[in-house]
Short mmCIF file of N, CA and C in Angstrom, two decimals:
data_model
loop_
_atom_site.label_atom_id
_atom_site.label_comp_id
_atom_site.label_asym_id
_atom_site.label_seq_id
_atom_site.Cartn_x
_atom_site.Cartn_y
_atom_site.Cartn_z
N MET A 1 14.23 -0.12 9.32
CA MET A 1 14.71 0.59 10.49
C MET A 1 16.10 0.11 10.88
N ASP A 2 16.34 -1.18 10.74
CA ASP A 2 17.65 -1.70 11.11
C ASP A 2 18.77 -1.10 10.26
N ALA A 3 18.44 -0.67 9.04
CA ALA A 3 19.44 -0.06 8.17
C ALA A 3 19.98 1.23 8.77
N LEU A 4 19.20 1.89 9.60
CA LEU A 4 19.62 3.12 10.26
C LEU A 4 20.49 2.86 11.49
N GLY A 5 20.54 1.62 11.93
CA GLY A 5 21.24 1.27 13.16
C GLY A 5 22.67 1.73 13.25
N ALA A 6 23.40 1.61 12.16
CA ALA A 6 24.81 2.00 12.19
C ALA A 6 24.97 3.51 12.44
N GLU A 7 24.11 4.29 11.82
CA GLU A 7 24.19 5.75 11.97
C GLU A 7 23.67 6.22 13.32
N LEU A 8 22.65 5.55 13.85
CA LEU A 8 21.98 6.03 15.06
C LEU A 8 22.25 5.18 16.30
N ASP A 9 23.25 4.32 16.23
CA ASP A 9 23.51 3.40 17.33
C ASP A 9 23.72 4.08 18.68
N GLY A 10 24.34 5.23 18.71
CA GLY A 10 24.61 5.92 19.97
C GLY A 10 23.45 6.73 20.51
N TYR A 11 22.36 6.79 19.77
CA TYR A 11 21.21 7.61 20.13
C TYR A 11 20.16 6.74 20.83
N HIS A 12 19.93 6.97 22.10
CA HIS A 12 19.05 6.09 22.87
C HIS A 12 17.62 6.04 22.33
N ALA A 13 17.14 7.15 21.79
CA ALA A 13 15.75 7.17 21.29
C ALA A 13 15.56 6.22 20.12
N PHE A 14 16.58 6.03 19.29
CA PHE A 14 16.49 5.07 18.19
C PHE A 14 16.19 3.68 18.74
N HIS A 15 16.94 3.28 19.77
CA HIS A 15 16.76 1.94 20.35
C HIS A 15 15.42 1.82 21.07
N ALA A 16 14.97 2.91 21.69
CA ALA A 16 13.67 2.88 22.38
C ALA A 16 12.52 2.71 21.38
N VAL A 17 12.58 3.43 20.27
CA VAL A 17 11.54 3.30 19.24
C VAL A 17 11.58 1.91 18.63
N ARG A 18 12.78 1.43 18.35
CA ARG A 18 12.93 0.08 17.79
C ARG A 18 12.36 -0.96 18.75
N ALA A 19 12.63 -0.79 20.05
CA ALA A 19 12.12 -1.71 21.05
C ALA A 19 10.59 -1.71 21.07
N ASP A 20 10.01 -0.54 21.01
CA ASP A 20 8.55 -0.45 21.02
C ASP A 20 7.96 -1.16 19.80
N LEU A 21 8.53 -0.92 18.64
CA LEU A 21 8.03 -1.55 17.42
C LEU A 21 8.19 -3.08 17.48
N LEU A 22 9.32 -3.54 17.96
CA LEU A 22 9.53 -4.98 18.10
C LEU A 22 8.52 -5.59 19.07
N GLY A 23 8.26 -4.89 20.17
CA GLY A 23 7.28 -5.37 21.13
C GLY A 23 5.89 -5.47 20.53
N ARG A 24 5.52 -4.49 19.73
CA ARG A 24 4.20 -4.51 19.06
C ARG A 24 4.09 -5.66 18.07
N LEU A 25 5.23 -6.09 17.54
CA LEU A 25 5.25 -7.22 16.60
C LEU A 25 5.31 -8.56 17.33
N GLY A 26 5.37 -8.52 18.67
CA GLY A 26 5.43 -9.75 19.44
C GLY A 26 6.82 -10.33 19.57
N ARG A 27 7.83 -9.59 19.18
CA ARG A 27 9.22 -10.06 19.24
C ARG A 27 9.83 -9.58 20.56
N ARG A 28 9.34 -10.18 21.65
CA ARG A 28 9.66 -9.71 23.00
C ARG A 28 11.13 -9.80 23.36
N ARG A 29 11.80 -10.85 22.96
CA ARG A 29 13.22 -11.01 23.30
C ARG A 29 14.05 -9.91 22.64
N GLU A 30 13.78 -9.64 21.37
CA GLU A 30 14.50 -8.58 20.66
C GLU A 30 14.15 -7.21 21.23
N ALA A 31 12.89 -7.04 21.62
CA ALA A 31 12.45 -5.77 22.22
C ALA A 31 13.20 -5.54 23.53
N ALA A 32 13.35 -6.58 24.33
CA ALA A 32 14.07 -6.45 25.60
C ALA A 32 15.51 -6.04 25.36
N GLN A 33 16.14 -6.62 24.34
CA GLN A 33 17.52 -6.25 24.02
C GLN A 33 17.62 -4.80 23.58
N ALA A 34 16.65 -4.35 22.79
CA ALA A 34 16.66 -2.96 22.32
C ALA A 34 16.40 -2.00 23.48
N TYR A 35 15.50 -2.36 24.41
CA TYR A 35 15.28 -1.51 25.59
C TYR A 35 16.55 -1.43 26.43
N ALA A 36 17.28 -2.54 26.56
CA ALA A 36 18.53 -2.54 27.32
C ALA A 36 19.56 -1.64 26.64
N ALA A 37 19.61 -1.69 25.31
CA ALA A 37 20.54 -0.83 24.57
C ALA A 37 20.18 0.64 24.77
N ALA A 38 18.89 0.95 24.76
CA ALA A 38 18.46 2.33 24.97
C ALA A 38 18.81 2.80 26.37
N ALA A 39 18.56 1.96 27.37
CA ALA A 39 18.86 2.32 28.76
C ALA A 39 20.35 2.56 28.96
N ALA A 40 21.17 1.80 28.27
CA ALA A 40 22.62 1.94 28.41
C ALA A 40 23.13 3.23 27.77
N ARG A 41 22.34 3.83 26.90
CA ARG A 41 22.81 5.00 26.16
C ARG A 41 22.25 6.33 26.67
N THR A 42 21.38 6.29 27.65
CA THR A 42 20.85 7.55 28.17
C THR A 42 21.52 7.90 29.50
N GLU A 43 21.68 9.18 29.72
CA GLU A 43 22.24 9.64 30.99
C GLU A 43 21.14 10.08 31.96
N ASN A 44 19.91 10.14 31.48
CA ASN A 44 18.78 10.59 32.29
C ASN A 44 18.26 9.42 33.12
N ALA A 45 18.29 9.56 34.44
CA ALA A 45 17.91 8.47 35.34
C ALA A 45 16.44 8.08 35.17
N ALA A 46 15.55 9.04 34.99
CA ALA A 46 14.13 8.73 34.82
C ALA A 46 13.89 7.94 33.54
N GLU A 47 14.55 8.35 32.46
CA GLU A 47 14.43 7.62 31.20
C GLU A 47 14.99 6.20 31.35
N ARG A 48 16.14 6.09 32.02
CA ARG A 48 16.75 4.79 32.22
C ARG A 48 15.83 3.86 33.01
N ASP A 49 15.20 4.37 34.06
CA ASP A 49 14.26 3.56 34.85
C ASP A 49 13.08 3.11 34.00
N PHE A 50 12.54 4.03 33.21
CA PHE A 50 11.42 3.73 32.32
C PHE A 50 11.80 2.62 31.34
N LEU A 51 12.97 2.76 30.72
CA LEU A 51 13.42 1.79 29.72
C LEU A 51 13.71 0.44 30.36
N ARG A 52 14.29 0.43 31.53
CA ARG A 52 14.56 -0.85 32.22
C ARG A 52 13.27 -1.54 32.63
N ARG A 53 12.28 -0.76 33.03
CA ARG A 53 10.98 -1.34 33.40
C ARG A 53 10.36 -2.03 32.18
N HIS A 54 10.41 -1.35 31.04
CA HIS A 54 9.86 -1.95 29.82
C HIS A 54 10.69 -3.16 29.38
N GLU A 55 11.99 -3.08 29.58
CA GLU A 55 12.85 -4.23 29.27
C GLU A 55 12.41 -5.44 30.07
N SER A 56 12.19 -5.27 31.36
CA SER A 56 11.81 -6.40 32.21
C SER A 56 10.44 -6.95 31.82
N GLU A 57 9.56 -6.09 31.32
CA GLU A 57 8.23 -6.55 30.89
C GLU A 57 8.31 -7.38 29.62
N CYS A 58 9.39 -7.24 28.86
CA CYS A 58 9.55 -7.98 27.61
C CYS A 58 10.32 -9.28 27.79
N ARG A 59 10.93 -9.47 28.94
CA ARG A 59 11.71 -10.68 29.18
C ARG A 59 10.80 -11.91 29.14
N PRO A 60 11.35 -13.06 28.76
CA PRO A 60 10.55 -14.28 28.71
C PRO A 60 9.89 -14.57 30.05
N GLY A 61 8.74 -15.16 29.97
CA GLY A 61 7.96 -15.48 31.16
C GLY A 61 6.50 -15.27 30.83
N PRO A 62 5.65 -15.33 31.82
CA PRO A 62 4.23 -15.12 31.55
C PRO A 62 3.99 -13.72 31.01
N ALA A 63 3.03 -13.61 30.13
CA ALA A 63 2.69 -12.31 29.55
C ALA A 63 2.25 -11.36 30.64
N ARG A 64 2.75 -10.14 30.57
CA ARG A 64 2.40 -9.12 31.54
C ARG A 64 1.76 -7.96 30.79
N PRO A 65 0.78 -7.32 31.40
CA PRO A 65 0.17 -6.17 30.72
C PRO A 65 1.19 -5.05 30.56
N ARG A 66 1.13 -4.38 29.47
CA ARG A 66 2.07 -3.31 29.18
C ARG A 66 1.50 -1.98 29.65
N ARG A 67 2.31 -1.17 30.29
CA ARG A 67 1.88 0.14 30.77
C ARG A 67 2.20 1.21 29.74
N ALA A 68 1.56 1.13 28.61
CA ALA A 68 1.82 2.12 27.56
C ALA A 68 0.70 3.15 27.54
N LEU A 69 1.01 4.28 26.96
CA LEU A 69 -0.02 5.29 26.80
C LEU A 69 -0.99 4.84 25.72
N ASP A 70 -2.25 5.05 25.93
CA ASP A 70 -3.28 4.65 24.97
C ASP A 70 -3.81 5.89 24.29
N PHE A 71 -3.13 6.31 23.22
CA PHE A 71 -3.52 7.53 22.53
C PHE A 71 -4.81 7.36 21.75
N GLU A 72 -5.10 6.16 21.28
CA GLU A 72 -6.28 5.94 20.47
C GLU A 72 -7.57 6.14 21.26
N ASN A 73 -7.55 5.82 22.54
CA ASN A 73 -8.77 5.91 23.35
C ASN A 73 -8.74 7.07 24.34
N THR A 74 -7.80 7.97 24.16
CA THR A 74 -7.71 9.14 25.04
C THR A 74 -8.48 10.30 24.40
N PRO A 75 -9.45 10.85 25.13
CA PRO A 75 -10.20 11.97 24.54
C PRO A 75 -9.29 13.18 24.34
N ILE A 76 -9.58 13.90 23.30
CA ILE A 76 -8.82 15.11 23.01
C ILE A 76 -9.55 16.29 23.63
N ARG A 77 -8.81 17.03 24.43
CA ARG A 77 -9.39 18.23 25.05
C ARG A 77 -9.05 19.44 24.19
N THR A 78 -10.02 20.26 23.97
CA THR A 78 -9.79 21.48 23.21
C THR A 78 -9.82 22.67 24.15
N VAL A 79 -9.11 23.67 23.79
CA VAL A 79 -9.06 24.89 24.58
C VAL A 79 -9.92 25.94 23.89
N ALA A 80 -10.85 26.48 24.63
CA ALA A 80 -11.71 27.53 24.05
C ALA A 80 -10.89 28.79 23.83
N SER A 81 -11.07 29.41 22.67
CA SER A 81 -10.30 30.62 22.41
C SER A 81 -11.02 31.87 22.78
#
């Protein structure tokens, strides 16, 4: 993924995805830096707030629960046709 960094550096979603993956690997400091990079590259205030919140959750300190979506345990609703 880092090999794509040069091409996608200006794209905030690249940094957000990278941050999420780093966080899942337990690399919290690097994840926080990637969330900060993503927040700096978006013009959308709601996205920036979301990214900054996740950045602060990755900063060193006591472990904090992550407010991520849990797709694996979310029931799938079907629409009757």
